Tab-separated table of C-alpha atoms in Angstrom:
chain	number	residue	atom	x	y	z
A	1	UNK	CA	23.280	-3.789	-3.874
A	2	UNK	CA	26.382	-2.165	-5.819
A	3	UNK	CA	27.137	1.663	-5.229
A	4	UNK	CA	25.018	3.301	-7.545
A	5	UNK	CA	25.886	7.360	-8.851
A	6	UNK	CA	23.525	9.417	-8.473
A	7	UNK	CA	22.701	10.098	-12.587
A	8	UNK	CA	21.986	6.837	-11.730
A	9	UNK	CA	19.639	6.945	-8.226
A	10	UNK	CA	17.893	9.863	-10.581
A	11	UNK	CA	16.797	7.911	-13.285
A	12	UNK	CA	15.523	5.254	-11.822
A	13	UNK	CA	13.298	6.431	-8.968
A	14	UNK	CA	12.494	9.165	-12.403
A	15	UNK	CA	11.553	5.018	-13.696
A	16	UNK	CA	9.589	4.290	-10.386
A	17	UNK	CA	7.576	7.630	-10.017
A	18	UNK	CA	6.979	7.305	-14.614
A	19	UNK	CA	4.523	4.456	-13.172
A	20	UNK	CA	3.319	6.795	-10.417
A	21	UNK	CA	2.591	9.250	-12.903
A	22	UNK	CA	0.829	6.558	-15.088
A	23	UNK	CA	-1.811	4.956	-12.320
A	24	UNK	CA	-2.505	8.440	-11.149
A	25	UNK	CA	-3.630	9.758	-15.448
A	26	UNK	CA	-5.536	6.095	-15.202
A	27	UNK	CA	-6.792	6.030	-11.869
A	28	UNK	CA	-8.413	10.352	-12.574
A	29	UNK	CA	-9.319	11.094	-15.073
A	30	UNK	CA	-12.427	9.160	-15.341
A	31	UNK	CA	-12.816	11.759	-12.836
A	32	UNK	CA	-13.280	15.037	-15.851
A	33	UNK	CA	-14.729	12.309	-18.718
A	34	UNK	CA	-17.461	10.959	-16.761
A	35	UNK	CA	-20.058	12.850	-18.662
A	36	UNK	CA	-18.188	12.023	-21.786
A	37	UNK	CA	-18.789	8.795	-20.064
A	38	UNK	CA	-21.964	8.390	-19.372
A	39	UNK	CA	-23.599	9.798	-22.538
A	40	UNK	CA	-21.477	7.020	-25.067
A	41	UNK	CA	-22.159	4.102	-22.180
A	42	UNK	CA	-25.999	4.974	-20.302
A	43	UNK	CA	-27.380	7.187	-23.895
A	44	UNK	CA	-30.650	5.974	-22.610
A	45	UNK	CA	-30.042	6.994	-18.775
A	46	UNK	CA	-27.984	10.353	-19.326
A	47	UNK	CA	-30.831	11.667	-22.085
A	48	UNK	CA	-33.785	10.823	-19.133
A	49	UNK	CA	-31.326	12.070	-16.185
A	50	UNK	CA	-28.064	14.066	-16.904
A	51	UNK	CA	-27.624	13.123	-12.963
A	52	UNK	CA	-28.316	9.686	-12.207
A	53	UNK	CA	-26.526	8.561	-15.448
A	54	UNK	CA	-23.166	10.890	-13.915
A	55	UNK	CA	-24.020	8.352	-10.437
A	56	UNK	CA	-24.385	5.928	-12.335
A	57	UNK	CA	-20.577	6.654	-13.910
A	58	UNK	CA	-18.877	7.126	-11.230
A	59	UNK	CA	-19.347	3.779	-11.002
A	60	UNK	CA	-16.314	2.682	-12.843
A	61	UNK	CA	-14.711	4.792	-9.776
A	62	UNK	CA	-15.499	2.707	-7.110
A	63	UNK	CA	-14.439	-0.353	-9.838
A	64	UNK	CA	-11.054	0.904	-10.191
A	65	UNK	CA	-10.353	1.245	-5.877
A	66	UNK	CA	-12.382	-2.159	-5.468
A	67	UNK	CA	-9.172	-3.258	-7.073
A	68	UNK	CA	-6.877	-2.231	-6.082
A	69	UNK	CA	-8.153	-2.929	-1.999
A	70	UNK	CA	-8.011	-6.025	-3.254
A	71	UNK	CA	-5.490	-6.566	-5.208
A	72	UNK	CA	-2.604	-4.181	-2.780
A	73	UNK	CA	-2.828	-7.041	0.015
A	74	UNK	CA	-3.625	-9.844	-1.764
A	75	UNK	CA	0.066	-8.866	-4.643
A	76	UNK	CA	2.171	-8.096	-1.613
A	77	UNK	CA	1.199	-11.251	0.284
A	78	UNK	CA	2.093	-13.997	-2.162
A	79	UNK	CA	5.240	-11.433	-3.911
A	80	UNK	CA	7.303	-10.330	-1.027
A	81	UNK	CA	9.861	-12.732	-1.653
A	82	UNK	CA	10.110	-11.898	-6.065
A	83	UNK	CA	12.215	-9.572	-6.855
A	84	UNK	CA	11.692	-6.359	-6.013
A	85	UNK	CA	12.630	-5.506	-10.194
A	86	UNK	CA	10.836	-8.310	-11.989
A	87	UNK	CA	7.925	-7.235	-10.437
A	88	UNK	CA	7.185	-4.166	-10.861
A	89	UNK	CA	8.299	-4.468	-14.134
A	90	UNK	CA	5.645	-7.431	-14.674
A	91	UNK	CA	2.794	-5.345	-11.883
A	92	UNK	CA	3.684	-2.317	-15.130
A	93	UNK	CA	2.788	-4.591	-17.836
A	94	UNK	CA	-0.644	-5.572	-16.687
A	95	UNK	CA	-1.518	-2.599	-15.631
A	96	UNK	CA	-0.603	-1.936	-19.744
A	97	UNK	CA	-3.200	-4.265	-20.810
A	98	UNK	CA	-5.565	-3.324	-18.101
A	99	UNK	CA	-6.209	-0.269	-19.915
A	100	UNK	CA	-5.814	-1.444	-22.811
A	101	UNK	CA	-9.215	-3.499	-21.939
A	102	UNK	CA	-10.988	-0.734	-20.482
A	103	UNK	CA	-10.301	1.178	-23.771
A	104	UNK	CA	-12.112	-1.853	-26.003
A	105	UNK	CA	-14.446	-2.929	-24.110
A	106	UNK	CA	-17.662	-2.488	-25.571
A	107	UNK	CA	-20.902	-1.390	-22.946
A	108	UNK	CA	-20.677	-0.037	-19.608
A	109	UNK	CA	-21.122	-3.187	-17.197
A	110	UNK	CA	-17.101	-4.614	-18.999
A	111	UNK	CA	-15.647	-1.442	-18.831
A	112	UNK	CA	-16.598	-1.313	-15.239
A	113	UNK	CA	-14.824	-5.092	-15.119
A	114	UNK	CA	-11.866	-3.756	-17.495
A	115	UNK	CA	-11.239	-1.501	-14.987
A	116	UNK	CA	-11.492	-3.881	-11.509
A	117	UNK	CA	-8.607	-6.017	-13.629
A	118	UNK	CA	-5.908	-2.824	-14.488
A	119	UNK	CA	-6.553	-1.581	-10.596
A	120	UNK	CA	-5.241	-4.223	-9.835
A	121	UNK	CA	-1.439	-3.019	-9.761
A	122	UNK	CA	-2.164	0.072	-7.764
A	123	UNK	CA	-1.715	-0.445	-4.786
A	124	UNK	CA	1.947	-3.644	-5.141
A	125	UNK	CA	3.176	-1.773	-7.303
A	126	UNK	CA	3.123	1.857	-4.914
A	127	UNK	CA	4.048	-0.072	-2.285
A	128	UNK	CA	7.294	-2.186	-3.906
A	129	UNK	CA	8.119	0.590	-5.087
A	130	UNK	CA	8.126	2.558	-2.507
A	131	UNK	CA	10.461	0.209	-0.650
A	132	UNK	CA	12.963	0.676	-3.894
A	133	UNK	CA	12.766	4.188	-3.743
A	134	UNK	CA	14.287	3.661	0.267
A	135	UNK	CA	16.942	1.615	-0.728
A	136	UNK	CA	18.290	4.213	-3.008
A	137	UNK	CA	17.691	6.897	-0.714
A	138	UNK	CA	19.497	6.251	2.020
A	139	UNK	CA	18.371	5.275	5.685
A	140	UNK	CA	16.275	8.221	7.650
A	141	UNK	CA	14.145	9.445	4.183
A	142	UNK	CA	11.464	6.223	4.626
A	143	UNK	CA	9.246	9.663	3.988
A	144	UNK	CA	10.790	11.420	1.510
A	145	UNK	CA	11.120	8.545	-0.632
A	146	UNK	CA	7.856	7.383	-0.053
A	147	UNK	CA	6.650	11.065	-1.641
A	148	UNK	CA	8.662	10.679	-4.537
A	149	UNK	CA	6.783	7.682	-6.099
A	150	UNK	CA	3.667	9.313	-5.368
A	151	UNK	CA	4.583	12.298	-7.097
A	152	UNK	CA	4.985	11.442	-10.468
A	153	UNK	CA	0.888	11.173	-9.155
A	154	UNK	CA	0.556	14.300	-8.356
A	155	UNK	CA	2.283	15.325	-11.093
A	156	UNK	CA	-0.459	13.616	-13.066
A	157	UNK	CA	-2.716	15.858	-11.655
A	158	UNK	CA	-1.442	18.957	-13.355
A	159	UNK	CA	-0.228	17.730	-16.153
A	160	UNK	CA	-1.622	14.136	-17.097
A	161	UNK	CA	-4.932	13.986	-15.510
A	162	UNK	CA	-5.709	17.763	-18.057
A	163	UNK	CA	-4.011	16.760	-20.776
A	164	UNK	CA	-5.994	13.169	-20.943
A	165	UNK	CA	-9.167	14.400	-20.361
A	166	UNK	CA	-9.379	17.267	-23.545
A	167	UNK	CA	-7.484	14.588	-26.171
A	168	UNK	CA	-10.311	12.155	-24.354
A	169	UNK	CA	-13.076	15.713	-24.992
A	170	UNK	CA	-11.973	15.990	-28.150
A	171	UNK	CA	-11.391	11.938	-29.898
A	172	UNK	CA	-13.417	10.677	-27.169
A	173	UNK	CA	-12.617	8.826	-23.764
A	174	UNK	CA	-11.223	5.194	-25.424
A	175	UNK	CA	-8.814	7.160	-26.800
A	176	UNK	CA	-7.369	9.168	-24.327
A	177	UNK	CA	-7.353	4.883	-22.343
A	178	UNK	CA	-5.180	4.452	-24.880
A	179	UNK	CA	-2.718	7.098	-24.275
A	180	UNK	CA	-2.556	5.602	-20.056
A	181	UNK	CA	-2.138	2.877	-21.679
A	182	UNK	CA	1.220	3.766	-22.830
A	183	UNK	CA	1.984	5.600	-20.415
A	184	UNK	CA	2.538	2.080	-19.197
A	185	UNK	CA	4.257	0.369	-21.530
A	186	UNK	CA	6.509	3.191	-20.980
A	187	UNK	CA	6.488	3.374	-17.545
A	188	UNK	CA	7.995	-1.314	-18.336
A	189	UNK	CA	10.404	0.368	-20.519
A	190	UNK	CA	12.037	1.797	-18.166
A	191	UNK	CA	12.328	-0.283	-15.243
A	192	UNK	CA	13.793	-3.229	-17.538
A	193	UNK	CA	16.454	0.214	-18.438
A	194	UNK	CA	16.896	1.782	-15.075
A	195	UNK	CA	15.490	0.834	-12.033
A	196	UNK	CA	18.753	-1.703	-10.601
A	197	UNK	CA	18.734	-5.222	-9.806
A	198	UNK	CA	16.920	-5.805	-5.851
A	199	UNK	CA	16.082	-9.354	-4.692
A	200	UNK	CA	13.299	-9.574	-2.821
A	201	UNK	CA	12.861	-10.463	1.266
A	202	UNK	CA	13.652	-14.489	1.574
A	203	UNK	CA	13.114	-14.975	4.855
A	204	UNK	CA	8.528	-13.552	3.910
A	205	UNK	CA	5.688	-15.753	3.985
A	206	UNK	CA	2.580	-14.795	3.363
A	207	UNK	CA	2.195	-15.383	7.299
A	208	UNK	CA	5.157	-12.921	7.549
A	209	UNK	CA	3.107	-10.819	5.829
A	210	UNK	CA	-0.108	-10.718	6.602
A	211	UNK	CA	0.410	-10.416	10.596
A	212	UNK	CA	0.565	-6.756	9.768
A	213	UNK	CA	-3.591	-6.782	10.093
A	214	UNK	CA	-2.846	-9.110	14.006
A	215	UNK	CA	-1.951	-4.899	14.463
A	216	UNK	CA	-4.505	-2.526	15.812
A	217	UNK	CA	-2.635	0.396	15.053
A	218	UNK	CA	-2.110	-1.133	11.245
A	219	UNK	CA	-6.336	-0.989	11.227
A	220	UNK	CA	-6.407	2.965	12.500
A	221	UNK	CA	-4.075	4.235	10.334
A	222	UNK	CA	-5.915	2.168	7.344
A	223	UNK	CA	-9.047	3.844	8.548
A	224	UNK	CA	-7.776	7.289	9.345
A	225	UNK	CA	-6.577	7.435	5.867
A	226	UNK	CA	-10.097	6.168	4.226
A	227	UNK	CA	-11.778	9.027	6.059
A	228	UNK	CA	-9.441	11.187	5.144
A	229	UNK	CA	-9.654	10.197	1.298
A	230	UNK	CA	-12.821	9.564	1.130
A	231	UNK	CA	-13.738	13.104	1.633
A	232	UNK	CA	-10.784	14.232	-0.753
A	233	UNK	CA	-11.958	12.001	-3.339
A	234	UNK	CA	-16.116	12.460	-2.365
A	235	UNK	CA	-15.038	15.965	-4.191
A	236	UNK	CA	-12.757	14.663	-7.231
A	237	UNK	CA	-14.700	12.459	-7.922
A	238	UNK	CA	-17.119	15.406	-9.484
A	239	UNK	CA	-15.270	18.022	-10.042
A	240	UNK	CA	-16.622	18.625	-13.251
A	241	UNK	CA	-20.274	19.341	-12.572
A	242	UNK	CA	-18.981	21.889	-10.301
A	243	UNK	CA	-16.498	23.389	-12.414
A	244	UNK	CA	-19.649	24.092	-15.298
A	245	UNK	CA	-22.383	23.763	-12.323
A	246	UNK	CA	-22.373	26.340	-9.565
A	247	UNK	CA	-19.077	28.169	-10.586
A	248	UNK	CA	-20.371	28.090	-14.636
A	249	UNK	CA	-18.109	28.098	-16.195
A	250	UNK	CA	-17.902	25.793	-19.823
A	251	UNK	CA	-17.362	22.343	-19.647
A	252	UNK	CA	-13.601	23.244	-21.800
A	253	UNK	CA	-12.737	25.073	-19.045
A	254	UNK	CA	-12.618	21.726	-16.771
A	255	UNK	CA	-9.492	20.232	-17.025
A	256	UNK	CA	-7.790	24.051	-15.779
A	257	UNK	CA	-9.802	23.355	-12.657
A	258	UNK	CA	-7.913	20.006	-12.736
A	259	UNK	CA	-4.576	21.379	-13.294
A	260	UNK	CA	-5.144	23.642	-10.228
A	261	UNK	CA	-6.324	20.741	-7.980
A	262	UNK	CA	-3.372	18.753	-9.300
A	263	UNK	CA	-0.989	21.718	-8.463
A	264	UNK	CA	-2.151	21.834	-4.827
A	265	UNK	CA	-2.041	17.693	-4.878
A	266	UNK	CA	2.241	18.480	-6.321
A	267	UNK	CA	2.815	21.380	-3.367
A	268	UNK	CA	1.065	18.634	-0.502
A	269	UNK	CA	2.574	15.528	-1.146
A	270	UNK	CA	6.437	16.785	-1.184
A	271	UNK	CA	4.974	18.973	2.330
A	272	UNK	CA	3.527	15.627	2.823
A	273	UNK	CA	6.964	13.779	2.877
A	274	UNK	CA	8.808	16.381	5.363
A	275	UNK	CA	6.772	16.755	7.162
A	276	UNK	CA	6.341	12.351	7.440
A	277	UNK	CA	10.332	12.323	8.646
A	278	UNK	CA	9.508	14.304	11.068
A	279	UNK	CA	6.834	12.808	12.972
A	280	UNK	CA	4.459	11.034	11.005
A	281	UNK	CA	1.701	10.671	13.696
A	282	UNK	CA	2.341	14.687	14.755
A	283	UNK	CA	1.536	14.778	11.125
A	284	UNK	CA	-1.381	13.372	10.251
A	285	UNK	CA	-2.978	15.503	13.308
A	286	UNK	CA	-2.268	18.758	11.452
A	287	UNK	CA	-2.854	17.707	7.962
A	288	UNK	CA	-6.616	17.250	8.670
A	289	UNK	CA	-6.787	19.804	10.066
A	290	UNK	CA	-5.033	21.575	7.110
A	291	UNK	CA	-7.507	19.327	5.088
A	292	UNK	CA	-11.008	20.543	6.936
A	293	UNK	CA	-10.507	24.237	6.582
A	294	UNK	CA	-9.796	24.004	2.699
A	295	UNK	CA	-12.993	21.767	2.397
A	296	UNK	CA	-14.764	24.779	4.004
A	297	UNK	CA	-12.722	27.634	1.846
A	298	UNK	CA	-14.424	25.487	-0.884
A	299	UNK	CA	-18.075	24.975	0.362
A	300	UNK	CA	-18.223	28.586	0.908
A	301	UNK	CA	-16.145	30.186	-2.696
A	302	UNK	CA	-17.582	27.471	-4.933
A	303	UNK	CA	-19.570	29.769	-6.246
A	304	UNK	CA	-16.969	31.625	-8.161
A	305	UNK	CA	-14.159	31.206	-10.076
A	306	UNK	CA	-11.496	32.841	-7.727
A	307	UNK	CA	-13.485	30.818	-5.176
A	308	UNK	CA	-13.879	27.437	-6.764
A	309	UNK	CA	-9.309	26.858	-7.473
A	310	UNK	CA	-8.797	28.717	-3.948
A	311	UNK	CA	-10.318	26.017	-3.216
A	312	UNK	CA	-9.282	22.992	-5.035
A	313	UNK	CA	-5.897	24.415	-4.940
A	314	UNK	CA	-6.581	23.785	-0.630
A	315	UNK	CA	-7.934	20.302	-0.584
A	316	UNK	CA	-5.908	19.408	-3.163
A	317	UNK	CA	-2.350	19.892	-1.641
A	318	UNK	CA	-4.243	19.367	2.619
A	319	UNK	CA	-5.412	15.809	0.977
A	320	UNK	CA	-2.166	14.980	-0.811
A	321	UNK	CA	0.358	15.804	2.098
A	322	UNK	CA	-2.116	12.887	4.230
A	323	UNK	CA	-0.928	10.102	2.044
A	324	UNK	CA	3.247	9.900	3.302
A	325	UNK	CA	2.466	10.763	6.439
A	326	UNK	CA	-0.352	7.655	6.915
A	327	UNK	CA	2.296	5.696	3.855
A	328	UNK	CA	4.674	6.596	6.973
A	329	UNK	CA	2.793	4.972	9.625
A	330	UNK	CA	1.811	2.347	8.760
A	331	UNK	CA	5.394	1.095	7.574
A	332	UNK	CA	6.684	2.311	11.246
A	333	UNK	CA	3.204	-0.294	13.058
A	334	UNK	CA	3.989	-2.869	10.567
A	335	UNK	CA	6.493	-4.527	12.893
A	336	UNK	CA	8.414	-6.981	9.792
A	337	UNK	CA	5.120	-6.545	7.247
A	338	UNK	CA	6.983	-4.246	5.386
A	339	UNK	CA	6.047	-5.187	2.085
A	340	UNK	CA	2.526	-5.406	3.501
A	341	UNK	CA	2.443	-1.345	4.822
A	342	UNK	CA	3.406	-0.474	1.584
A	343	UNK	CA	1.257	-1.549	-0.298
A	344	UNK	CA	-2.093	-2.119	2.087
A	345	UNK	CA	-2.442	1.659	2.749
A	346	UNK	CA	-2.971	2.316	-0.845
A	347	UNK	CA	-6.696	0.018	-0.285
A	348	UNK	CA	-7.169	1.646	2.679
A	349	UNK	CA	-7.125	4.975	-0.381
A	350	UNK	CA	-8.912	3.377	-2.652
A	351	UNK	CA	-11.197	2.119	-0.119
A	352	UNK	CA	-11.785	5.908	0.279
A	353	UNK	CA	-11.719	6.659	-3.276
A	354	UNK	CA	-15.005	3.867	-4.108
A	355	UNK	CA	-16.776	6.036	-0.609
A	356	UNK	CA	-16.239	9.214	-2.073
A	357	UNK	CA	-17.365	8.120	-5.373
A	358	UNK	CA	-21.012	6.393	-4.021
A	359	UNK	CA	-21.908	9.127	-1.477
A	360	UNK	CA	-20.659	11.953	-3.851
A	361	UNK	CA	-22.827	10.551	-6.823
A	362	UNK	CA	-25.535	10.136	-3.541
A	363	UNK	CA	-26.456	13.042	-2.524
A	364	UNK	CA	-26.544	14.440	-6.076
A	365	UNK	CA	-28.971	12.097	-6.482
A	366	UNK	CA	-30.304	12.972	-3.423
A	367	UNK	CA	-30.924	16.630	-5.085
A	368	UNK	CA	-28.192	18.432	-2.533
A	369	UNK	CA	-26.332	19.472	-5.117
A	370	UNK	CA	-22.861	19.458	-6.341
A	371	UNK	CA	-21.318	21.704	-2.897
A	372	UNK	CA	-22.784	18.473	-1.276
A	373	UNK	CA	-19.228	16.197	-1.107
A	374	UNK	CA	-17.219	18.788	0.123
A	375	UNK	CA	-20.401	18.499	2.856
A	376	UNK	CA	-19.828	15.056	2.901
A	377	UNK	CA	-15.606	15.149	3.244
A	378	UNK	CA	-16.273	17.578	6.106
A	379	UNK	CA	-18.262	15.497	7.689
A	380	UNK	CA	-15.614	12.662	7.296
A	381	UNK	CA	-12.854	14.446	8.756
A	382	UNK	CA	-14.850	13.680	12.835
A	383	UNK	CA	-13.748	9.737	12.594
A	384	UNK	CA	-10.961	10.384	10.653
A	385	UNK	CA	-9.470	12.399	14.007
A	386	UNK	CA	-11.118	9.601	15.631
A	387	UNK	CA	-9.068	6.872	14.608
A	388	UNK	CA	-5.884	8.417	14.129
A	389	UNK	CA	-5.912	9.036	17.867
A	390	UNK	CA	-7.120	6.008	18.882
A	391	UNK	CA	-4.102	4.214	16.304
A	392	UNK	CA	-1.502	6.460	18.702
A	393	UNK	CA	-3.453	5.774	21.509
A	394	UNK	CA	-3.119	2.077	21.754
A	395	UNK	CA	0.724	2.294	19.834
A	396	UNK	CA	1.519	4.110	22.947
A	397	UNK	CA	0.408	1.241	25.666
A	398	UNK	CA	2.153	-1.924	22.583
A	399	UNK	CA	4.787	-2.630	23.350
A	400	UNK	CA	7.117	-1.857	20.320
A	401	UNK	CA	7.797	-5.645	17.730
A	402	UNK	CA	9.859	-3.106	15.071
A	403	UNK	CA	11.099	0.348	14.616
A	404	UNK	CA	9.200	2.670	14.651
A	405	UNK	CA	8.941	7.042	14.321
A	406	UNK	CA	8.741	8.380	17.938
A	407	UNK	CA	5.597	9.070	19.117
A	408	UNK	CA	5.160	12.644	20.290
A	409	UNK	CA	3.960	13.545	23.601
A	410	UNK	CA	0.356	14.812	24.660
A	411	UNK	CA	1.089	17.769	24.840
A	412	UNK	CA	2.139	17.414	21.200
A	413	UNK	CA	-1.413	16.421	19.895
A	414	UNK	CA	-3.003	18.645	21.648
A	415	UNK	CA	-0.368	21.439	20.284
A	416	UNK	CA	-0.917	20.301	16.780
A	417	UNK	CA	-4.809	19.893	17.559
A	418	UNK	CA	-5.127	23.524	18.491
């Protein structure tokens, strides 16, 4: 790739982050619009049992997450050889078309299918964009490159999701999804204009990319991310009823609650990228501890407006900081399956998304209340930390097969946990 001016690099990174902004908006906007979607697509059930209707509408969140889980490894395995700019443009176009279909589908089952299809490019986009950003930013800054691409996603929770939620509450949820489609169309154009040409990996093969799944440390990292984000999405999926039924806010204030959560996510993502560059495993352990404390704060304070705001801010910051740390860890242990490692992290996170939305809806439908998802998130932290420890142990015993960040010593881990 020829030498680029600082301005060109910034524009390219901005174009990549715009895609993250669109993805964050399309992924999270359903959380604030679940009551509207349930009333429109499930009117009979909503009239009879609003909680059950909300739980079923949560399937839209699970369907999107399932699309990410399927799409990320599939596209990464077959597309690693493709020129990266061309691949990113194609993925943005698929996002646009899938989101338009989500807005126009007439029935609940068809909307569920459309959300699944719209999610297929999600993990591959973030994975390829992270590799492009890492090349643009230079060596030793992978964690910050990952965080920069994810910054678009976190900013979406400060600006995009609340704004689109407000639009959906006043103009209809279908109009909200059409607005999201416009963001993806702008992303495709920005990539064409600003991102420099990068060849794919000519040595990449499906077998080589899939070889990532033969490494136990990769599986442990994926399980760690899935459980950590399962706890986060158990809370995030039901922010709207948490704010209205527990804190006593009017529905019009739900976008503000989402802004608070998004601010936390933006700050946490930047912090997580910097921590990952100084040791991904140390970052993972420390951030899981912070996430657990944040959930306790939310559980205790959710009944008041101030307690809800503080809890959501801390939960968003600590959970979001885990993501770049996990992705950097995956790139450390995946050897030469870098495209797969960069993409499949988002499969794991969206398994957590699906798991959190499903289990969060289940505990609500069981009558345990709208704070129950936060308790669920706290419970999921325990196996999450266990899998992180197992992955650290396996990686230390295995012979290194590629470039990897220095592993922390047991004493360093102990100091983090303490």
